[in-house]
Coordinates of C-alpha atoms and ligand atoms in Angstrom, one line a residue:
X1039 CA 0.0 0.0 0.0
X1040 CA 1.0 3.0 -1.4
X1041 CA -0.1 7.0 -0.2
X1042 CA -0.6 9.8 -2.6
X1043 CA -0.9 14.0 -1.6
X1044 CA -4.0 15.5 -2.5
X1045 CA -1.9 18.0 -4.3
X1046 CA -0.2 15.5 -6.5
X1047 CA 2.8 16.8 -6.1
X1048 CA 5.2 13.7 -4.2
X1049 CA 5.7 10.1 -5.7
X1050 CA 3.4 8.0 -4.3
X1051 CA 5.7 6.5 -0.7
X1052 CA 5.5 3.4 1.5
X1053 CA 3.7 3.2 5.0
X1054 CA 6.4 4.2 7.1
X1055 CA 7.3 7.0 5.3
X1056 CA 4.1 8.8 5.3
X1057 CA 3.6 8.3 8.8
X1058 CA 7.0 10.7 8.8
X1059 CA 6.2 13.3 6.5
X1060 CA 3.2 14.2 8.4
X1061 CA 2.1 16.6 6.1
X1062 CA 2.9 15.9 2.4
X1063 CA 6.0 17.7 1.1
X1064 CA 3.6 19.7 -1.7
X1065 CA 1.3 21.4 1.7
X1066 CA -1.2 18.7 0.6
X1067 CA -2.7 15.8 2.9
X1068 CA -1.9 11.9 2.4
X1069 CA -4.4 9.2 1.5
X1070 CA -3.8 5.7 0.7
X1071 CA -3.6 5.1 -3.1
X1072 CA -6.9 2.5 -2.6
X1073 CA -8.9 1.6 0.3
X1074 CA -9.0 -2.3 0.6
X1075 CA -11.9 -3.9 0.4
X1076 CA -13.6 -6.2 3.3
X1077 CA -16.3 -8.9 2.1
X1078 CA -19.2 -9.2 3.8
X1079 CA -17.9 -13.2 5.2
X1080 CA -14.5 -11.4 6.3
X1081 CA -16.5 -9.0 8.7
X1082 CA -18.8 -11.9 10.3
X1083 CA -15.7 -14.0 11.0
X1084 CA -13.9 -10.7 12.4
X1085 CA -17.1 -10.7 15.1
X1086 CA -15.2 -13.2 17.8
X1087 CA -12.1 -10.7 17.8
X1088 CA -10.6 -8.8 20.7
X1089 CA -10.0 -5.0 20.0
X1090 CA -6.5 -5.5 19.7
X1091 CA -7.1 -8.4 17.3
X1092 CA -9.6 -6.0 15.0
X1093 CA -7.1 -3.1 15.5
X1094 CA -4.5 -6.0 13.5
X1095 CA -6.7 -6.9 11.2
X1096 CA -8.1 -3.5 9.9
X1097 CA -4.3 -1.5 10.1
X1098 CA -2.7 -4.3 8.5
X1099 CA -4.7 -4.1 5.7
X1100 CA -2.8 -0.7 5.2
X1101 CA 0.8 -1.4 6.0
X1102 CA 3.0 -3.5 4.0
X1103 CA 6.2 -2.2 5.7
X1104 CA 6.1 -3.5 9.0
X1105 CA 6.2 -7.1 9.8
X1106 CA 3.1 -8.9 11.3
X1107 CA 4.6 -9.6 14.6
X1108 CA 6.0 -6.0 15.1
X1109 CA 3.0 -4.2 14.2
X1110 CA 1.0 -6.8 16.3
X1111 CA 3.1 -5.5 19.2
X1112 CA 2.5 -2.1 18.6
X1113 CA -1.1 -2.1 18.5
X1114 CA -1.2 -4.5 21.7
X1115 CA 1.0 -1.9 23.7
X1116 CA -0.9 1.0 22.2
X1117 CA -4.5 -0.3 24.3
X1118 CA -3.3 -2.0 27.1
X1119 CA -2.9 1.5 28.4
X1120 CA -6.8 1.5 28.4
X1121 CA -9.0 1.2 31.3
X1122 CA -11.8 -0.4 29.8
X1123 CA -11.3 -4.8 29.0
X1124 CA -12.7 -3.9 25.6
X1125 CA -11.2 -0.6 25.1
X1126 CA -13.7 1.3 23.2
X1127 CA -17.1 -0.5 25.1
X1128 CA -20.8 0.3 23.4
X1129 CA -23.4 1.2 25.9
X1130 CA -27.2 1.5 25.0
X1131 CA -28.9 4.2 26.8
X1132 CA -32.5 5.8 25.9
X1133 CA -32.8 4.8 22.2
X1134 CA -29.4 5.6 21.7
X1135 CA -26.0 3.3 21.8
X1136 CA -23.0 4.9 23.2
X1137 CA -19.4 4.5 21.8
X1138 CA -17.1 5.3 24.9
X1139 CA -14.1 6.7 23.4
X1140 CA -13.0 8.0 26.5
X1141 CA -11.4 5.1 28.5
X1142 CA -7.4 5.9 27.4
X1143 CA -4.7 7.9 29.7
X1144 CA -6.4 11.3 28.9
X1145 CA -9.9 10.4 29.1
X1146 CA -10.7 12.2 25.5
X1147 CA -11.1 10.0 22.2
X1148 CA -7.2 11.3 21.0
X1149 CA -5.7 8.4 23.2
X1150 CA -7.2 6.1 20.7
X1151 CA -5.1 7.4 18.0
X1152 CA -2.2 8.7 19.9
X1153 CA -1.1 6.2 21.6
X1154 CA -0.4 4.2 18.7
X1155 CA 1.3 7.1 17.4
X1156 CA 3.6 7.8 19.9
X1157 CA 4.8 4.2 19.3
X1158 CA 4.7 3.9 15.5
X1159 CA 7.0 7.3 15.9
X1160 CA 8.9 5.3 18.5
X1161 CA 9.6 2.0 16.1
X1162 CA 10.3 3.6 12.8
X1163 CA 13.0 6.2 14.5
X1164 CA 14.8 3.5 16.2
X1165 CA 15.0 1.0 12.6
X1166 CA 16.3 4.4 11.0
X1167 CA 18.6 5.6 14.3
X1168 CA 16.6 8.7 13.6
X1169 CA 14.9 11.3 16.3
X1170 CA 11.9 13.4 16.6
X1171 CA 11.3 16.7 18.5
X1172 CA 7.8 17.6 18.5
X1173 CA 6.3 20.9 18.9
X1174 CA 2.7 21.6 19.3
X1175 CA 0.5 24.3 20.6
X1176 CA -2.6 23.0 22.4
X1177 CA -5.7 24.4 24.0
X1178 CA -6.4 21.5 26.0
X1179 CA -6.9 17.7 24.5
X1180 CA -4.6 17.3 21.6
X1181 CA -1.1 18.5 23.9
X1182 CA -2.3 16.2 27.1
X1183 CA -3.2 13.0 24.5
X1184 CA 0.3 13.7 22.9
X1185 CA 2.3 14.3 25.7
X1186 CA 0.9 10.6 27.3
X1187 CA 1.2 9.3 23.4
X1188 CA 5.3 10.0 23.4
X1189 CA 6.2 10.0 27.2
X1190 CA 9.3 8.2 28.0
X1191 CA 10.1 7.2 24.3
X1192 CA 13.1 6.4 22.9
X1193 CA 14.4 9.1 20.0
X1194 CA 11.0 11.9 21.1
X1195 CA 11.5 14.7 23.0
X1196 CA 8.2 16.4 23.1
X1197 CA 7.4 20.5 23.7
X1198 CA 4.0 21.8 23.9
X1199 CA 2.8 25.1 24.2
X1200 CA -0.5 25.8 26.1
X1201 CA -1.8 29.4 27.5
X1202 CA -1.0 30.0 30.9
X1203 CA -3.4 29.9 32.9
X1204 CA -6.5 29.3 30.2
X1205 CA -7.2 25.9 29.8
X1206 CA -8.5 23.9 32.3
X1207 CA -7.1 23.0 35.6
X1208 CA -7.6 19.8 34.8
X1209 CA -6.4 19.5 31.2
X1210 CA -3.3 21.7 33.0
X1211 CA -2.7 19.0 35.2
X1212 CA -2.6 16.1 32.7
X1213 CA 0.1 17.8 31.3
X1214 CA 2.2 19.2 34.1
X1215 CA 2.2 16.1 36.0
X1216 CA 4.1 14.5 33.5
X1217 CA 7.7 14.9 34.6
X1218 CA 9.6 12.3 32.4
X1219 CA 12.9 13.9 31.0
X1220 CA 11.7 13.8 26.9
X1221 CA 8.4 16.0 27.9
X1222 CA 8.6 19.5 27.9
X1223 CA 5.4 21.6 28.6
X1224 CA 5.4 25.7 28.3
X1225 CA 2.9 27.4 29.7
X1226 CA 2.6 30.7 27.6
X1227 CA 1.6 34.4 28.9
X1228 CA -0.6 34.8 26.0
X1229 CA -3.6 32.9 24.3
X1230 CA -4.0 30.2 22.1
X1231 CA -3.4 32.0 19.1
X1232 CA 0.3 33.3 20.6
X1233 CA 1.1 29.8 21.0
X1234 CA 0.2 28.5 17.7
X1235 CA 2.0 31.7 15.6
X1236 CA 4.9 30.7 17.6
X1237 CA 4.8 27.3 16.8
X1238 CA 3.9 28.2 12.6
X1239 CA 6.9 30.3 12.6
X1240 CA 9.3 27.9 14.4
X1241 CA 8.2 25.5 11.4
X1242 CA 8.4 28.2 8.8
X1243 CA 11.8 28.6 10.0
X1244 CA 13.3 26.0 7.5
X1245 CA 16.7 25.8 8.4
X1246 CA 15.7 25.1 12.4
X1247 CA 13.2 22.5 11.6
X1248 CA 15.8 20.9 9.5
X1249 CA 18.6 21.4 12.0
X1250 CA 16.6 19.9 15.2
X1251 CA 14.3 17.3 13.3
X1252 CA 10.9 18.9 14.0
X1253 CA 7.6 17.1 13.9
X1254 CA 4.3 17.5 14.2
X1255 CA 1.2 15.5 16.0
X1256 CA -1.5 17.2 14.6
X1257 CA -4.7 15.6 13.7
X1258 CA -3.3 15.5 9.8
X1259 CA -1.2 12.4 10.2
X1260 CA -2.6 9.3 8.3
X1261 CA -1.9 7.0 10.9
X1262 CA -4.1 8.8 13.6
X1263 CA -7.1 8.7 11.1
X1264 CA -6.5 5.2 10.4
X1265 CA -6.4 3.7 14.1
X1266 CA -9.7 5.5 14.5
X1267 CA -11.1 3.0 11.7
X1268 CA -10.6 0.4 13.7
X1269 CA -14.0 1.8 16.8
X1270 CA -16.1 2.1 13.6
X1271 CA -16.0 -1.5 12.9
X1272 CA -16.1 -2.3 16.4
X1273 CA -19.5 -0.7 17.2
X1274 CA -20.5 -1.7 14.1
X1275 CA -20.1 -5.5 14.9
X1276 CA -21.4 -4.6 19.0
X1277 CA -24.5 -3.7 18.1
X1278 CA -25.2 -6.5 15.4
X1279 CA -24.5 -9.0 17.6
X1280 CA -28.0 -9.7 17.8
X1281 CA -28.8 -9.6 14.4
X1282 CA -28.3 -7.7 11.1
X1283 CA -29.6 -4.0 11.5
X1284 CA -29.0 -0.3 9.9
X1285 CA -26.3 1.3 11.7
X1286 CA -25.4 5.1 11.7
X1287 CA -22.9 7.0 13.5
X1288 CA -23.2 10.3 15.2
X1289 CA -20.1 12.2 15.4
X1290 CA -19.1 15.3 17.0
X1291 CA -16.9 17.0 14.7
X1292 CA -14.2 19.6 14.8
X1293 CA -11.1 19.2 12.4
X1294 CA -13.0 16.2 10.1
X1295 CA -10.5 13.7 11.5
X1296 CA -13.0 11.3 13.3
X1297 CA -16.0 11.5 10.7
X1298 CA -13.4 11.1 7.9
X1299 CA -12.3 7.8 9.9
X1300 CA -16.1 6.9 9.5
X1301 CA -16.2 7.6 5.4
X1302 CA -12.6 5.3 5.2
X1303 CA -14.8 2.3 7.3
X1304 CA -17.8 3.1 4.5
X1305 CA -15.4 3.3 1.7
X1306 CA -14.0 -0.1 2.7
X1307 CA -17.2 -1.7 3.0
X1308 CA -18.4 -1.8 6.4
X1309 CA -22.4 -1.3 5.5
X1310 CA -23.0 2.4 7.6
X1311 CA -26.6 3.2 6.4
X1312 CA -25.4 7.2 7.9
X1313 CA -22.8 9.2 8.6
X1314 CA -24.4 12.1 11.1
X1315 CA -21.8 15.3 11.4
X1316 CA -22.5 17.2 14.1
X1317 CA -21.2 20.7 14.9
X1318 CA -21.4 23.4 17.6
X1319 CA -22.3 27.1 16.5
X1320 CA -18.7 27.0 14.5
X1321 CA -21.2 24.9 11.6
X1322 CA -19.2 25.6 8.7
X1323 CA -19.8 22.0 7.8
X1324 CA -23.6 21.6 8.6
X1325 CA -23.9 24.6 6.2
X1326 CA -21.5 23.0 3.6
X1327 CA -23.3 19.2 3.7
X1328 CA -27.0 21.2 3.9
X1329 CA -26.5 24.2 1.7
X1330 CA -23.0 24.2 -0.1
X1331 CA -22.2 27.3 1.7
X1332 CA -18.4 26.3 2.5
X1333 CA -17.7 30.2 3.6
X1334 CA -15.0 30.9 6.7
X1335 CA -16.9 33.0 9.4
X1336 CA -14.9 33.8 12.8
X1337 CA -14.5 31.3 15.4
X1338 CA -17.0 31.1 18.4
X1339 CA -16.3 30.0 21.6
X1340 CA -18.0 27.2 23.1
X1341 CA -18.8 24.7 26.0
X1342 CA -17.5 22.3 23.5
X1343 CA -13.9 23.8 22.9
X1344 CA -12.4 20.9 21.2
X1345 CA -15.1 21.8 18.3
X1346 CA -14.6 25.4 18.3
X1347 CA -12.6 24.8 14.7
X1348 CA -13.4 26.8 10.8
X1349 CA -11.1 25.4 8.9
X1350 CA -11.2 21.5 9.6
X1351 CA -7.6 20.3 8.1
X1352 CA -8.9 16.9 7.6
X1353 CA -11.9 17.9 5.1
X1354 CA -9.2 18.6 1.8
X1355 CA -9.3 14.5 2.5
X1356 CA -12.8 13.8 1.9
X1357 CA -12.7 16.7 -1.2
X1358 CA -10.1 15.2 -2.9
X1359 CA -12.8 11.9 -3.0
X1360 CA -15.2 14.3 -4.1
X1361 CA -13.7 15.7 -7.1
X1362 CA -12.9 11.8 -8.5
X1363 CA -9.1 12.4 -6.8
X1364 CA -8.4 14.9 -9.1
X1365 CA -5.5 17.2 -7.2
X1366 CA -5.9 20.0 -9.7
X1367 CA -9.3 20.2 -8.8
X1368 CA -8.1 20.2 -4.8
X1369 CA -5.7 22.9 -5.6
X1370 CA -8.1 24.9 -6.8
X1371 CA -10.3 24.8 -4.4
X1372 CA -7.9 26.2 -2.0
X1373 CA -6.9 28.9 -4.2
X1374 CA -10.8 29.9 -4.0
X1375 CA -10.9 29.9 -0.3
X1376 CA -7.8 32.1 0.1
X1377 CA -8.8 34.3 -2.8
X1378 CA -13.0 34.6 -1.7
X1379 CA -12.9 32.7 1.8
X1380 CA -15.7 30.3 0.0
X1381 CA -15.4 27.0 -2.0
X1382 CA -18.0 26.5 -4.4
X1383 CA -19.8 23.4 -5.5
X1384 CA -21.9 22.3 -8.6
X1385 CA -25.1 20.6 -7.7
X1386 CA -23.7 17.1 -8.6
X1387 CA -21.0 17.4 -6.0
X1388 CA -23.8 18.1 -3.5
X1389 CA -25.6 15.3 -4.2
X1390 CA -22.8 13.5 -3.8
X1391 CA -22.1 14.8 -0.1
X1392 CA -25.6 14.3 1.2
X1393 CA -25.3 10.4 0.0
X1394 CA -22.1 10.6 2.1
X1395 CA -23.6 12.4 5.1
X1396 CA -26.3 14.8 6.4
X1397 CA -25.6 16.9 9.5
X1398 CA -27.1 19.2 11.9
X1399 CA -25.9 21.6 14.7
X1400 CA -26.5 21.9 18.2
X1401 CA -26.2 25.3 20.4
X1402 CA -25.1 25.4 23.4
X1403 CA -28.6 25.9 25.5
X1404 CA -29.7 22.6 23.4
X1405 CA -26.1 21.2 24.2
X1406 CA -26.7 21.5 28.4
X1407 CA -30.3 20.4 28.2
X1408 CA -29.4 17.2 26.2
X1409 CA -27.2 16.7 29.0
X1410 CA -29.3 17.1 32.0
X1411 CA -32.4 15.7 29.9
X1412 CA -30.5 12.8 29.1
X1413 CA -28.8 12.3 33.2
X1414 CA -32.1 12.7 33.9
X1415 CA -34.0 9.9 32.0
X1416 CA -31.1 7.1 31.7
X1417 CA -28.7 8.5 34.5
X1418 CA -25.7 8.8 32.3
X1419 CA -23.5 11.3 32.1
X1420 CA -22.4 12.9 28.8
X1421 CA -19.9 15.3 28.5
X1422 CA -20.7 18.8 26.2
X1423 CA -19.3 17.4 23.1
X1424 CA -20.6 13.8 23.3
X1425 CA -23.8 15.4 23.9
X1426 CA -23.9 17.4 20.9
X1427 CA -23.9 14.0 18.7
X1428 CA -26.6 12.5 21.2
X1429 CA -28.9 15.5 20.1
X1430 CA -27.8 15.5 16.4
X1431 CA -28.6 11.5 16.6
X1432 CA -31.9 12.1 18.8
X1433 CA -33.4 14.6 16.4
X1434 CA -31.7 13.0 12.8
X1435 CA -31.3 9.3 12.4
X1436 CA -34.8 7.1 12.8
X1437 CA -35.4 5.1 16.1
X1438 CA -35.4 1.8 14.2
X1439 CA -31.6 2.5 13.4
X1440 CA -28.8 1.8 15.5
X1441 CA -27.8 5.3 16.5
X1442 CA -24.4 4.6 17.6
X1443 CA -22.6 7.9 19.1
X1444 CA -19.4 8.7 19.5
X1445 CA -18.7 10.2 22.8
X1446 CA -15.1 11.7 22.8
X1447 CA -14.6 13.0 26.5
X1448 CA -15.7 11.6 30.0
X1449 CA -17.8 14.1 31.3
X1450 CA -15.7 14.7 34.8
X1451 CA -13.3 16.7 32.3
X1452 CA -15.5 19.2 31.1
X1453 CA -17.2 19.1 34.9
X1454 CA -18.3 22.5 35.2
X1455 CA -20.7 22.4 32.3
X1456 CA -22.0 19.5 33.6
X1457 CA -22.4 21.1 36.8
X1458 CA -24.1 23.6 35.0
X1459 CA -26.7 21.1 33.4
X1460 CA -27.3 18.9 36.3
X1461 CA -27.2 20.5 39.5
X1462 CA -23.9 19.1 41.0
X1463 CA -20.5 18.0 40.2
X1464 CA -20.1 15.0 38.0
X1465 CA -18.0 12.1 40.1
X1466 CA -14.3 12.3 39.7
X1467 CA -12.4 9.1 38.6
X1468 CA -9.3 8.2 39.8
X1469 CA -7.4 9.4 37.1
X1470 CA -8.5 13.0 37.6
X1471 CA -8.5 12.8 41.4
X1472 CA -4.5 11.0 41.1
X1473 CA -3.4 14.5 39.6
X1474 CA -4.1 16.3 42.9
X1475 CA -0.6 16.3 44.8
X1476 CA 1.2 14.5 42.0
X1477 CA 4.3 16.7 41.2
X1478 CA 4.6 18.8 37.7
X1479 CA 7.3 20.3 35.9
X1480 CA 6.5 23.0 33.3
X1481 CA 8.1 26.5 32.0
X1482 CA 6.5 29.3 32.6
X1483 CA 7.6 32.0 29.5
X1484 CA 6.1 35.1 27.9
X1485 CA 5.0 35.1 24.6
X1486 CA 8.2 35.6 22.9
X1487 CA 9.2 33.5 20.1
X1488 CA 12.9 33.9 21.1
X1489 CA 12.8 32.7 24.1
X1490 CA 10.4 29.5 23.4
X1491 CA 13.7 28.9 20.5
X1492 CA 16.2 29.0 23.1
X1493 CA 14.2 26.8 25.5
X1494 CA 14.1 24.3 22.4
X1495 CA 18.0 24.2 21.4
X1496 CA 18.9 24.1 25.0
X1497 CA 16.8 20.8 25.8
X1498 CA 17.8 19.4 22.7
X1499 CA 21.2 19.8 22.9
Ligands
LIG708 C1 -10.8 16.6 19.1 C2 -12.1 16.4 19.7 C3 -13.3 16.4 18.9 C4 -13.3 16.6 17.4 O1 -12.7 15.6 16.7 P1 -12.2 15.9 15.2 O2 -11.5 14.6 14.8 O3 -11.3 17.1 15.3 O4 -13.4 16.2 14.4 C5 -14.5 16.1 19.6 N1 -14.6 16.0 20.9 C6 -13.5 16.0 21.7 C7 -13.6 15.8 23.2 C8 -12.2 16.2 21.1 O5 -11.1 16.2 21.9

């Protein structure tokens, strides 16, 4: 197996080097040159497997670089780190069925897909005697999920940049409390935004990033998308156990990186009857699937931060499928949306994405009342962006289907929204209660690109 750039502009390259480049070489995004194809006899007898053992079985059918036994390895070490015996468990609640998402290190969904990245990352660099020093700016999620992902790894130093002071205490704390000698976390005086320029212009620097091997962990490497494959045919298989009926997922969306993991299960044959987006206010894709009105507006903040996103860097994925993998066609797109801040669509391309998905959004009033509605009828507790898909899949997809939503965060991290919508704290699990009294390391700096360089070179070196 073979990936391509939506750009078309790099020879198509094995496995293990696309999981290196990150990013393709032309500023485009990598995709498999074909998705394999799973029969409907193959998915029956897949029905008796473990996680681990469907993890094999659908990531192996994209990696022809690795042997069996290595990869094998790396996918068991990647979920023993999970609380849960079947990792990513499906519970049925009011109508609806639950995929918990949540039961890694971090208690959000990205453990799924980091942790195997942190030790894919890990493997290739030591064949190649190769290392890795990854910078990222975070507002919460991604940095915490990364820093557990890479911890203690052989060849990784990592360095994340999060606002002082500004995310939560407890996302803080996930971080800080993670004192191994290859993690670095700098807490910025500044906001979000400060820490991401910094961290463009220390890529855009080219002759640093070449000089100290810099890498990225953001949601646009191929092998995070393809380990979140693998929960789609999970659930799927969960909840027909008991006999064959339509499934559709719900999925809270922000960057396009989860939902596009549902399109690459449906592209490879798993039978999804829907594919349910789900957005908060920031609905530039509800209004794209619904409409065609792909037009940037400015970003809202919401009770669901980790969806708070415009410009989803997964979706040039799914619109190089849509224009018949045409990278001209991709190119121009983007030359549209720089030029007008819109991409346009004929009415045959729109057809096209409503038989791939349909989507609503969900405010944030509707967001807390799901959640205490919902705690109220079934006593479970969602968190604010697991709740958004439960309302999406509530008000969308038909009771006779199997509504299965994703839900990407355990609700104790986001507990004083649920607070909000249910009268008192949510319960707090011993992960989250562990970090009080554990000790942290982290770098307090001001926003002063400089000085975050400096900080870099010297813990490199
Ligand atoms: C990242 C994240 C999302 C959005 O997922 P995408 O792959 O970016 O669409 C939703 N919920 C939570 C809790 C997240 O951390």
């Amino acid at each position: 197996m073979r990936y391509i750039s939506t750009r078309g502009g790099i020879q198509p390259i094995p496995f293990k080097d696309a999981v290196m480049m990150g990013l393709a070489t032309d500023g485009g995004l990598l995709l498999p040159e074909s998705y394999p194809q799973i029969t409907a006899g193959q998915l029956e007898s897949w029905r008796k497997l473990s996680y681990p053992e469907l993890a094999f079985q659908v990531i192996s059918s994209f990696v022809d670089d690795i042997p069996a036994n290595d990869l094998k390895g790396l996918i068991d070490r990647s979920y023993a780190t999970f609380t849960h015996p079947e990792i990513t468990p499906v519970v049925s609640a009011d109508g609806v069925c639950i995929l918990e998402l949540f039961h890694g290190v971090t208690l959000a969904f990205k453990d799924v897909a980091l942790q195997f990245l942190g030790n894919i990352f890990e493997y290739i660099l030591a064949e190649r005697h190769e290392h890795l020093n990854i910078i990222g700016a975070t507002s919460g999620d991604t940095g915490s999920a990364a820093i557990h992902g890479v911890r203690g790894k052989k060849g990784i130093n990592i360095f994340i940049l999060h606002p002082h002071g500004k995310t939560s205490p407890v996302q803080a704390r996930q971080m800080t409390s993670v004192t191994d000698a290859n993690v670095h976390n700098i807490a910025i005086e500044g906001t979000f935004d400060d820490c991401q320029d910094m961290v463009k212009a220390l890529f855009n620097d080219l002759e640093f990033k070449e000089k100290y091997s810099l890498g990225a962990v953001n949601s646009i490497n191929w092998a995070r998308v393809l380990a979140q494959v693998v929960y789609y045919f999970y659930a799927w298989l969960r909840v027909t156990d008991t006999g064959p009926r339509p499934v559709g997922f719900a999925v809270p969306t922000g960057n396009f990186g989860d939902i596009f993991a549902g399109y690459v299960a449906k592209r490879m044959g798993l039978p999804v009857a829907k594919l349910l987006l789900a957005t908060n206010e920031n609905n530039i894709l509800t209004r794209f699937i619904n409409r065609g009105d792909y037009s940037l507006s400015a970003v809202v903040s919401t009770v669901s931060p980790s969806m708070d996103i415009q410009v989803a860097s997964n979706f040039e994925r799914y619109l190089f499928h849509l224009y018949h993998e045409d990278p001209a066609r991709v190119r121009a797109a983007f030359d549209e949306l720089k030029g007008q801040g819109r991409i346009t669509f004929t009415p045959q391309e729109l057809d096209q994405v409503r038989q791939d998905f349909c989507s609503t959004s969900v405010d944030q009033a509707q967001t807390i009342e799901t959640i205490g509605n919902f705690h109220k009828e079934t006593g479970y507790l969602l968190d604010p962006h697991s709740a958004v898909g439960v309302k999406a899949a509530l008000d969308m997809l038909p009771a006779d289907m199997a509504r299965v939503c994703l839900a990407t965060a355990h609700p104790a991290k986001f507990g004083e929204v649920v607070e909000q919508a249910i009268g008192a704290p949510p319960p707090v699990p011993s992960a989250i209660a562990a970090l009080d009294g554990m000790p942290t390391r982290c770098e307090v700096m001001a926003a002063d690109l400089d000085k975050v360089r400096e900080f870099v070179i010297r813990n490199v070196e």
